[in-house]
CSV table of C-alpha atoms (C1' of nucleotides) in Angstrom, one decimal:
chain,number,residue,atom,x,y,z
J,26,MET,CA,112.3,53.6,138.9
J,27,SER,CA,111.7,56.6,140.7
J,28,THR,CA,111.8,55.9,144.4
J,29,THR,CA,114.3,53.0,143.9
J,30,ALA,CA,117.3,54.0,146.3
J,31,SER,CA,119.7,55.1,143.7
J,32,PRO,CA,122.7,55.3,145.9
J,33,ALA,CA,124.4,58.4,144.6
J,34,PRO,CA,123.6,59.2,140.7
J,35,GLY,CA,125.0,62.9,141.7
J,36,ALA,CA,127.3,62.5,144.6
J,37,GLY,CA,130.3,61.7,143.0
J,38,SER,CA,129.8,64.9,140.9
J,39,ARG,CA,132.5,66.8,142.6
J,40,PRO,CA,135.3,67.1,139.9
J,41,GLY,CA,138.5,65.7,140.6
J,42,GLY,CA,137.6,63.1,142.6
J,43,ARG,CA,137.7,59.3,142.3
J,44,SER,CA,134.1,59.0,141.8
J,45,ALA,CA,134.1,61.8,138.8
J,46,ARG,CA,137.0,59.5,137.2
J,47,VAL,CA,134.8,56.3,137.6
J,48,ARG,CA,131.9,57.9,136.3
J,49,ALA,CA,133.6,59.6,133.6
J,50,ALA,CA,135.4,56.3,132.5
J,51,VAL,CA,132.0,54.4,132.5
J,52,HIS,CA,130.3,57.2,130.6
J,53,LEU,CA,132.7,57.1,127.8
J,54,ALA,CA,132.7,52.9,127.7
J,55,VAL,CA,129.2,53.0,127.1
J,56,ARG,CA,129.6,55.6,124.5
J,57,GLU,CA,132.3,53.9,122.9
J,58,LEU,CA,130.6,50.5,122.9
J,59,VAL,CA,127.2,51.7,121.9
J,60,ALA,CA,129.2,53.5,118.7
J,61,ASP,CA,131.6,50.4,117.8
J,62,ASP,CA,128.7,47.9,117.9
J,63,PRO,CA,125.0,48.8,118.1
J,64,GLY,CA,122.3,46.4,118.5
J,65,GLU,CA,124.5,44.7,121.1
J,66,PRO,CA,122.8,44.0,124.0
J,67,LEU,CA,125.6,46.1,125.9
J,68,THR,CA,125.9,44.3,129.4
J,69,ILE,CA,127.2,45.5,132.4
J,70,PRO,CA,130.2,43.7,132.9
J,71,VAL,CA,131.8,44.0,129.5
J,72,LEU,CA,131.4,47.8,129.7
J,73,ALA,CA,133.0,47.7,132.9
J,74,THR,CA,135.6,45.9,132.0
J,75,ARG,CA,136.1,48.4,129.3
J,76,ALA,CA,136.1,51.2,131.8
J,77,GLY,CA,138.6,49.5,133.5
J,78,VAL,CA,136.3,49.5,136.6
J,79,HIS,CA,134.9,46.6,138.3
J,80,ALA,CA,131.3,45.3,137.2
J,81,THR,CA,130.4,45.7,141.1
J,82,THR,CA,130.7,49.4,141.1
J,83,VAL,CA,128.2,49.7,137.8
J,84,TYR,CA,125.9,47.6,139.7
J,85,ARG,CA,125.9,49.7,142.6
J,86,ARG,CA,125.7,53.0,140.9
J,87,TRP,CA,123.2,52.8,138.5
J,88,GLY,CA,121.7,49.5,138.7
J,89,THR,CA,120.2,48.4,135.3
J,90,VAL,CA,121.7,49.4,131.9
J,91,GLY,CA,118.7,51.3,131.2
J,92,GLU,CA,119.0,54.1,134.2
J,93,LEU,CA,122.9,53.8,133.0
J,94,LEU,CA,121.9,54.8,129.5
J,95,ALA,CA,119.6,57.5,130.4
J,96,ASP,CA,122.0,59.4,132.8
J,97,VAL,CA,124.7,58.9,129.7
J,98,ALA,CA,122.0,60.5,127.2
J,99,THR,CA,121.4,63.2,129.9
J,100,SER,CA,124.9,64.2,130.2
J,101,ARG,CA,125.4,64.1,126.5
J,102,PHE,CA,122.1,66.4,125.2
J,103,SER,CA,122.5,68.6,128.0
J,104,GLY,CA,124.5,71.8,127.6
J,105,ASP,CA,125.8,70.5,124.1
J,106,ILE,CA,123.9,73.6,122.3
J,107,VAL,CA,123.7,77.1,123.5
J,108,VAL,CA,120.7,78.8,122.6
J,109,PRO,CA,121.8,81.6,119.9
J,110,ASP,CA,121.0,85.0,120.0
J,111,THR,CA,121.5,86.2,116.6
J,112,GLY,CA,119.4,89.2,116.5
J,113,SER,CA,116.2,87.8,114.5
J,114,LEU,CA,114.2,85.0,115.1
J,115,ARG,CA,114.6,83.4,111.7
J,116,GLY,CA,118.5,83.8,112.1
J,117,ASP,CA,118.1,82.2,115.8
J,118,LEU,CA,116.1,79.1,114.1
J,119,GLU,CA,118.5,78.5,111.3
J,120,ARG,CA,121.4,78.9,113.9
J,121,TYR,CA,119.8,76.6,116.5
J,122,ALA,CA,118.6,74.3,113.7
J,123,SER,CA,122.0,74.0,112.4
J,124,ASP,CA,124.0,73.4,115.4
J,125,LEU,CA,121.5,70.5,116.1
J,126,ALA,CA,121.6,69.0,112.8
J,127,LYS,CA,125.5,69.0,113.2
J,128,ASP,CA,125.1,67.2,116.5
J,129,LEU,CA,122.5,64.6,115.2
J,130,CYS,CA,124.9,64.3,112.0
J,131,ASP,CA,127.3,62.0,114.4
J,132,PRO,CA,126.8,58.4,113.8
J,133,ASP,CA,128.1,57.7,117.3
J,134,THR,CA,125.3,60.0,118.8
J,135,LEU,CA,122.7,58.5,116.6
J,136,ALA,CA,123.5,54.9,118.0
J,137,LEU,CA,123.3,56.3,121.5
J,138,VAL,CA,120.2,57.9,120.6
J,139,ARG,CA,118.8,54.5,119.3
J,140,ALA,CA,120.5,52.8,122.2
J,141,THR,CA,118.6,54.9,124.9
J,142,ILE,CA,115.0,54.7,123.4
J,143,GLY,CA,115.7,51.5,122.7
J,144,ILE,CA,116.4,50.5,126.2
J,145,GLY,CA,115.2,53.4,128.2
J,146,GLY,CA,111.7,53.5,126.6
J,147,GLU,CA,109.8,56.8,127.3
J,148,GLN,CA,112.4,57.7,129.9
J,149,GLY,CA,115.2,57.0,127.6
J,150,ALA,CA,113.4,59.0,125.0
J,151,ALA,CA,113.0,61.8,127.5
J,152,ALA,CA,116.4,62.1,128.0
J,153,CYS,CA,117.4,62.2,124.5
J,154,ARG,CA,115.3,65.2,123.5
J,155,GLY,CA,117.5,66.8,126.4
J,156,GLU,CA,116.3,70.5,126.7
J,157,ARG,CA,115.3,70.8,123.1
J,158,GLN,CA,112.0,72.1,124.3
J,159,GLN,CA,112.8,74.8,126.6
J,160,GLN,CA,115.8,76.0,123.7
J,161,LEU,CA,112.9,76.4,121.6
J,162,GLU,CA,110.7,78.1,124.0
J,163,ALA,CA,113.4,80.3,125.2
J,164,ILE,CA,113.9,81.2,120.9
J,165,LEU,CA,110.1,81.8,120.6
J,166,GLU,CA,110.1,83.9,124.1
J,167,ARG,CA,112.7,86.1,123.0
J,168,GLU,CA,111.0,86.7,119.6
J,169,ARG,CA,108.0,87.9,122.0
J,170,ALA,CA,110.1,90.1,124.0
J,171,ARG,CA,110.9,91.9,120.8
J,172,GLY,CA,107.2,92.5,120.0
J,173,GLY,CA,107.1,89.9,116.9
J,174,GLN,CA,104.5,87.0,116.7
J,175,PRO,CA,106.2,83.8,116.6
J,176,PRO,CA,104.6,80.6,115.8
J,177,THR,CA,103.7,78.2,119.0
J,178,LEU,CA,105.7,76.0,120.4
J,179,GLU,CA,103.8,72.8,119.1
J,180,ARG,CA,104.3,73.9,115.3
J,181,THR,CA,108.0,75.0,115.8
J,182,THR,CA,108.5,71.7,117.5
J,183,ASP,CA,106.5,70.0,114.3
J,184,ALA,CA,108.2,71.8,111.9
J,185,VAL,CA,112.1,72.0,113.0
J,186,LEU,CA,112.5,69.5,115.6
J,187,ALA,CA,110.7,66.7,114.4
J,188,PRO,CA,112.2,66.4,111.0
J,189,LEU,CA,115.4,66.4,112.4
J,190,TYR,CA,115.3,63.8,114.8
J,191,TYR,CA,113.4,61.6,112.0
J,192,ARG,CA,115.6,62.2,109.6
J,193,GLY,CA,118.7,61.2,111.7
J,194,VAL,CA,116.8,58.4,113.9
J,195,PHE,CA,114.5,56.7,111.2
J,196,THR,CA,116.7,57.5,107.8
J,197,ASN,CA,120.2,57.6,106.2
J,198,ASP,CA,119.4,60.8,104.8
J,199,PRO,CA,122.2,63.5,105.7
J,200,LEU,CA,121.3,66.4,107.5
J,201,THR,CA,122.7,69.1,105.3
J,202,PRO,CA,122.4,72.7,106.3
J,203,GLU,CA,120.7,73.7,103.1
J,204,TRP,CA,117.9,71.3,104.3
J,205,THR,CA,117.5,72.5,107.7
J,206,ARG,CA,117.3,76.0,106.3
J,207,THR,CA,114.4,74.9,104.4
J,208,LEU,CA,112.8,73.6,107.6
J,209,VAL,CA,112.7,77.0,109.2
J,210,ALA,CA,111.8,78.7,105.9
J,211,HIS,CA,108.6,76.7,105.7
J,212,LEU,CA,108.1,77.5,109.1
J,213,LEU,CA,108.7,81.2,108.9
J,214,PRO,CA,106.8,82.8,105.8
J,215,ASP,CA,108.2,85.8,104.3
S,21,MET,CA,122.6,40.6,106.2
S,22,SER,CA,121.1,40.5,102.6
S,23,THR,CA,123.1,37.4,101.4
S,24,THR,CA,123.4,35.6,104.8
S,25,ALA,CA,121.8,32.3,104.6
S,26,SER,CA,118.8,32.8,106.4
S,27,PRO,CA,117.0,29.2,106.1
S,28,ALA,CA,113.8,30.1,105.4
S,29,PRO,CA,112.2,33.6,106.8
S,30,GLY,CA,109.8,33.2,103.6
S,31,ALA,CA,109.8,29.5,102.9
S,32,GLY,CA,107.5,28.8,106.0
S,33,SER,CA,104.9,31.6,104.9
S,34,ARG,CA,102.4,29.0,103.4
S,35,PRO,CA,99.2,29.3,105.3
S,36,GLY,CA,98.2,26.1,107.6
S,37,GLY,CA,101.6,24.7,107.6
S,38,ARG,CA,103.6,24.0,110.7
S,39,SER,CA,106.2,26.5,109.9
S,40,ALA,CA,103.9,29.5,109.7
S,41,ARG,CA,102.3,28.7,112.7
S,42,VAL,CA,105.7,28.6,115.0
S,43,ARG,CA,106.6,32.0,112.9
S,44,ALA,CA,103.1,33.1,114.1
S,45,ALA,CA,103.5,32.3,117.6
S,46,VAL,CA,107.3,33.5,118.0
S,47,HIS,CA,106.1,36.9,116.5
S,48,LEU,CA,103.1,37.3,118.6
S,49,ALA,CA,105.6,36.3,121.9
S,50,VAL,CA,108.0,39.1,120.9
S,51,ARG,CA,105.3,41.9,120.4
S,52,GLU,CA,103.7,40.9,124.0
S,53,LEU,CA,107.2,40.8,125.4
S,54,VAL,CA,108.0,44.0,124.1
S,55,ALA,CA,104.7,45.6,125.1
S,56,ASP,CA,104.6,44.4,128.6
S,57,ASP,CA,107.9,45.1,129.4
S,58,PRO,CA,109.6,47.3,126.7
S,59,GLY,CA,113.6,47.8,128.2
S,60,GLU,CA,113.9,44.3,128.5
S,61,PRO,CA,116.6,42.4,127.2
S,62,LEU,CA,114.3,40.4,125.4
S,63,THR,CA,116.4,37.0,125.1
S,64,ILE,CA,115.8,34.2,122.8
S,65,PRO,CA,114.9,31.7,125.5
S,66,VAL,CA,112.2,33.7,127.2
S,67,LEU,CA,110.9,34.5,124.1
S,68,ALA,CA,110.6,31.2,122.9
S,69,THR,CA,109.1,29.7,125.9
S,70,ARG,CA,106.5,32.2,126.1
S,71,ALA,CA,105.8,31.4,122.3
S,72,GLY,CA,105.6,27.7,123.1
S,73,VAL,CA,108.5,27.0,120.6
S,74,HIS,CA,112.1,25.5,121.8
S,75,ALA,CA,114.8,27.8,121.6
S,76,THR,CA,116.6,26.1,119.1
S,77,THR,CA,113.9,26.9,116.6
S,78,VAL,CA,114.2,30.4,117.0
S,79,TYR,CA,118.3,30.2,116.7
S,80,ARG,CA,118.0,28.6,113.8
S,81,ARG,CA,115.2,30.7,111.9
S,82,TRP,CA,116.2,34.1,112.8
S,83,GLY,CA,119.9,33.8,114.7
S,84,THR,CA,119.8,36.9,116.4
S,85,VAL,CA,117.1,39.3,118.5
S,86,GLY,CA,117.7,42.0,116.0
S,87,GLU,CA,116.7,39.8,112.9
S,88,LEU,CA,113.9,38.6,114.5
S,89,LEU,CA,112.7,42.3,115.7
S,90,ALA,CA,113.2,43.5,112.1
S,91,ASP,CA,111.3,40.5,110.8
S,92,VAL,CA,108.6,41.4,113.0
S,93,ALA,CA,108.5,44.9,112.6
S,94,THR,CA,108.7,44.4,108.8
S,95,SER,CA,105.5,42.1,108.7
S,96,ARG,CA,104.0,44.3,111.5
S,97,PHE,CA,104.4,47.9,109.3
S,98,SER,CA,103.5,46.2,106.2
S,99,GLY,CA,100.3,46.2,104.7
S,100,ASP,CA,98.8,47.9,107.6
S,101,ILE,CA,97.8,50.6,106.2
S,102,VAL,CA,96.3,51.1,102.9
S,103,VAL,CA,96.6,54.4,100.6
S,104,PRO,CA,93.6,56.2,100.8
S,105,ASP,CA,91.5,57.7,97.6
S,106,THR,CA,89.3,60.4,98.6
S,107,GLY,CA,89.5,62.3,95.2
S,108,SER,CA,91.8,65.2,96.6
S,109,LEU,CA,95.1,65.6,97.9
S,110,ARG,CA,94.0,67.0,101.2
S,111,GLY,CA,91.6,64.3,101.8
S,112,ASP,CA,94.4,61.7,100.7
S,113,LEU,CA,96.8,63.2,103.2
S,114,GLU,CA,94.6,64.1,106.1
S,115,ARG,CA,93.3,60.1,105.9
S,116,TYR,CA,96.6,58.8,105.5
S,117,ALA,CA,98.2,60.9,108.3
S,118,SER,CA,95.0,59.9,110.3
S,119,ASP,CA,95.5,55.9,109.9
S,120,LEU,CA,98.7,56.4,110.8
S,121,ALA,CA,98.7,58.7,114.1
S,122,LYS,CA,95.7,55.8,115.1
S,123,ASP,CA,98.6,53.1,114.4
S,124,LEU,CA,101.4,55.0,116.1
S,125,CYS,CA,98.8,55.8,119.3
S,126,ASP,CA,99.0,52.2,120.4
S,127,PRO,CA,101.5,51.9,123.2
S,128,ASP,CA,102.5,48.5,122.0
S,129,THR,CA,103.2,49.1,118.6
S,130,LEU,CA,105.6,52.4,120.3
S,131,ALA,CA,107.3,49.7,122.3
S,132,LEU,CA,108.0,47.7,119.1
S,133,VAL,CA,109.3,50.6,117.2
S,134,ARG,CA,111.7,51.8,120.2
S,135,ALA,CA,113.0,48.2,120.6
S,136,THR,CA,113.5,47.6,117.0
S,137,ILE,CA,115.4,50.6,116.4
S,138,GLY,CA,116.9,50.1,119.6
S,139,ILE,CA,118.5,46.9,118.7
S,140,GLY,CA,118.3,46.6,114.8
S,141,GLY,CA,119.9,50.1,114.5
S,142,GLU,CA,119.4,51.6,111.0
S,143,GLN,CA,118.1,48.4,109.4
S,144,GLY,CA,115.4,48.2,112.2
S,145,ALA,CA,114.6,51.6,111.6
S,146,ALA,CA,114.3,50.9,108.0
S,147,ALA,CA,112.0,48.2,109.0
S,148,CYS,CA,109.6,50.5,111.1
S,149,ARG,CA,109.5,53.1,108.4
S,150,GLY,CA,107.9,49.9,106.6
S,151,GLU,CA,106.3,51.5,103.2
S,152,ARG,CA,105.8,55.0,104.4
S,153,GLN,CA,107.5,56.8,101.9
S,154,GLN,CA,106.4,54.4,99.0
S,155,GLN,CA,102.6,55.1,100.4
S,156,LEU,CA,103.2,59.1,100.3
S,157,GLU,CA,104.7,58.8,97.0
S,158,ALA,CA,101.5,57.2,95.7
S,159,ILE,CA,99.4,59.8,97.1
S,160,LEU,CA,101.2,62.6,95.8
S,161,GLU,CA,101.6,60.8,92.1
S,162,ARG,CA,98.1,60.4,92.3
S,163,GLU,CA,97.8,64.4,92.7
S,164,ARG,CA,100.2,64.8,89.6
S,165,ALA,CA,97.9,62.4,87.7
S,166,ARG,CA,94.8,64.9,88.3
S,167,GLY,CA,97.2,67.8,87.1
S,168,GLY,CA,97.9,68.9,90.2
S,169,GLN,CA,101.2,70.1,91.4
S,170,PRO,CA,101.8,68.6,95.1
S,171,PRO,CA,104.7,69.5,97.5
S,172,THR,CA,107.9,67.1,97.0
S,173,LEU,CA,108.2,63.9,98.7
S,174,GLU,CA,110.8,65.4,101.1
S,175,ARG,CA,108.8,68.2,101.7
S,176,THR,CA,105.8,65.7,103.2
S,177,THR,CA,107.9,63.7,104.6
S,178,ASP,CA,109.2,66.5,107.0
S,179,ALA,CA,105.6,67.9,107.3
S,180,VAL,CA,103.6,64.8,107.9
S,181,LEU,CA,105.6,61.9,108.7
S,182,ALA,CA,108.1,63.4,110.8
S,183,PRO,CA,106.1,64.9,113.6
S,184,LEU,CA,104.0,61.9,113.7
S,185,TYR,CA,106.9,59.4,114.4
S,186,TYR,CA,108.6,62.1,116.6
S,187,ARG,CA,105.5,63.0,118.6
S,188,GLY,CA,104.7,58.9,118.7
S,189,VAL,CA,108.5,57.9,119.6
S,190,PHE,CA,110.4,60.7,121.5
S,191,THR,CA,107.1,62.5,123.6
S,192,ASN,CA,104.3,61.4,125.7
S,193,ASP,CA,101.7,63.6,123.9
S,194,PRO,CA,98.6,62.4,122.3
S,195,LEU,CA,98.3,62.3,118.2
S,196,THR,CA,94.8,63.6,118.1
S,197,PRO,CA,93.2,63.5,115.0
S,198,GLU,CA,92.7,67.7,115.3
S,199,TRP,CA,96.6,67.6,115.2
S,200,THR,CA,97.4,65.5,112.3
S,201,ARG,CA,95.2,67.6,110.4
S,202,THR,CA,97.0,70.9,111.3
S,203,LEU,CA,99.9,69.1,109.7
S,204,VAL,CA,98.5,68.7,106.6
S,205,ALA,CA,96.9,72.3,106.7
S,206,HIS,CA,100.4,73.6,107.4
S,207,LEU,CA,101.9,71.6,104.2
S,208,LEU,CA,99.1,72.7,101.9
S,209,PRO,CA,98.2,76.4,102.0
S,210,ASP,CA,94.6,77.0,100.8
Q,18,DC,C1',100.1,5.1,99.9
Q,19,DC,C1',105.3,6.2,99.8
Q,20,DA,C1',109.8,8.1,100.1
Q,21,DG,C1',112.3,12.7,100.5
Q,22,DT,C1',112.9,16.8,102.7
Q,23,DA,C1',112.7,20.6,105.7
Q,24,DT,C1',111.6,21.9,110.0
Q,25,DC,C1',111.1,20.8,114.9
Q,26,DG,C1',112.0,19.1,119.6
Q,27,DC,C1',115.6,17.1,123.1
Q,28,DA,C1',119.4,17.1,125.7
Q,29,DC,C1',123.2,18.8,126.4
Q,30,DT,C1',128.1,22.2,127.3
Q,31,DG,C1',130.6,26.3,127.7
Q,32,DA,C1',130.4,30.7,128.7
Q,33,DT,C1',128.4,34.9,130.4
Q,34,DC,C1',125.5,37.7,133.6
Q,35,DA,C1',123.1,39.4,137.6
Q,36,DC,C1',124.0,39.9,141.8
Q,37,DT,C1',125.9,40.1,147.1
Q,38,DG,C1',129.4,39.9,151.7
Q,39,DC,C1',133.3,41.6,152.9
Q,40,DG,C1',137.5,44.3,153.2
Q,41,DC,C1',140.5,48.2,151.2
Q,42,DT,C1',141.7,52.5,149.9
Q,43,DA,C1',140.6,57.2,148.5
Q,44,DG,C1',138.3,61.5,149.9
Q,45,DT,C1',136.6,64.9,153.9
Q,46,DA,C1',136.2,67.3,158.4
Q,47,DG,C1',138.2,68.1,162.6
Y,3,DC,C1',147.8,64.2,161.5
Y,4,DT,C1',144.2,61.6,162.5
Y,5,DA,C1',139.1,59.6,163.0
Y,6,DC,C1',135.3,59.1,159.7
Y,7,DT,C1',133.1,58.2,155.7
Y,8,DA,C1',131.9,57.1,150.9
Y,9,DG,C1',132.7,54.6,147.3
Y,10,DC,C1',135.6,50.9,145.2
Y,11,DG,C1',137.9,46.5,144.4
Y,12,DC,C1',137.8,41.3,145.2
Y,13,DA,C1',135.8,36.5,145.0
Y,14,DG,C1',132.2,33.7,144.4
Y,15,DT,C1',127.5,31.8,143.7
Y,16,DG,C1',123.0,30.7,141.3
Y,17,DA,C1',121.1,31.3,137.4
Y,18,DT,C1',120.4,32.2,132.7
Y,19,DC,C1',122.1,32.2,127.6
Y,20,DA,C1',124.1,31.1,123.2
Y,21,DG,C1',124.9,27.7,120.5
Y,22,DT,C1',125.4,22.4,118.9
Y,23,DG,C1',124.6,17.0,117.5
Y,24,DC,C1',120.9,14.2,117.2
Y,25,DG,C1',116.3,12.0,116.7
Y,26,DA,C1',111.2,12.0,115.8
Y,27,DT,C1',107.9,14.6,113.2
Y,28,DA,C1',105.3,17.1,110.2
Y,29,DC,C1',104.5,18.8,105.3
Y,30,DT,C1',105.8,17.5,99.7
Y,31,DG,C1',105.6,15.6,95.1
Y,32,DG,C1',105.3,11.3,92.6
DNA sequence: CCAGTATCGCACTGATCACTGCGCTAGTAG
DNA sequence: CTACTAGCGCAGTGATCAGTGCGATACTGG
């Protein structure tokens, strides 16, 4: 999956071009189909038709549904959340957790996550994590720069990231702002 | 999905019968195929052939791959872990977390989880959670009976269950016994 | 031992899917 | 404006899949 001759996943990213338009249409079709009916096989002819694009194009640019889903997830979960800078570690984490919770509240997003890790395996799972790890690390690093002693990245992941993803993906419980605050509160003792 | 006329998911569970043998073969085939090549569509004819059973049977007993996966996951994640009774809350939780971690370490199990939530959606996710919630509640209840004041189920879920599932499903990091102990240690202050 | 019933295997049909040459058109460079 | 290249649409093929009557077979209670 790494050395396969994927013709041009990033070649058509020049905005305005026909490639970019097709790419956007296909991505949108994938997200709509996954959202509309999760658990459906999500075949290439179907999504290509929905995107108003010929299946040939999808076969050539992405090859398999797994790679396409990973691509969609990557572009969906990258750059969607900006690392906050509230001046304090607690503020940053609460804000970040709140943003992430808002993101993971959307049923369509959850459906995309489930489908991606279901088909893409570890590859897809990595795409769904996006840059969360680096973003958390950035928050912790900033606290260190302030002279504070933040918890480790592993601990922060366990205490904040994991519950958010677990609750979103595995349960139906809502990701309320109050709850996300308690996550941070338990991580950071007074 | 609850009132649908599923002919006999539980009718053939009498041990020794032909139904039970077919059921076992199909379940095994599903687990093998999912483990062998995660992300593959997992079609009914293929798995039926692998199970040495005709596709017709699978269509009739389960209908869709989603229901079949949910069934497999349910029987896989029910009764696999016994609630420990070490005499202390900490001991119980450490033991339980360790057992669960050992379970979620198996790549085949993880592949099954991913495939199930990918196709089965929320239904499948629930099947993968199995009886974890009740088991945790039982542990906490026992502590209450001892006169202790255990944390809430929600808090315990966030602190122990969520990290285990998150790390297993979304990352490649190993679920070491030391790590699971730290989860419990952070939940229970000295 | 014998009827009754549930479950499974078999042989199909229509539909869908993955995949591939070939020509065309839209962007690009000069 | 013109030549070039990359990406896309088109049509078609072989293979696979979902789903369905029908008969055969294995378990059940009497």
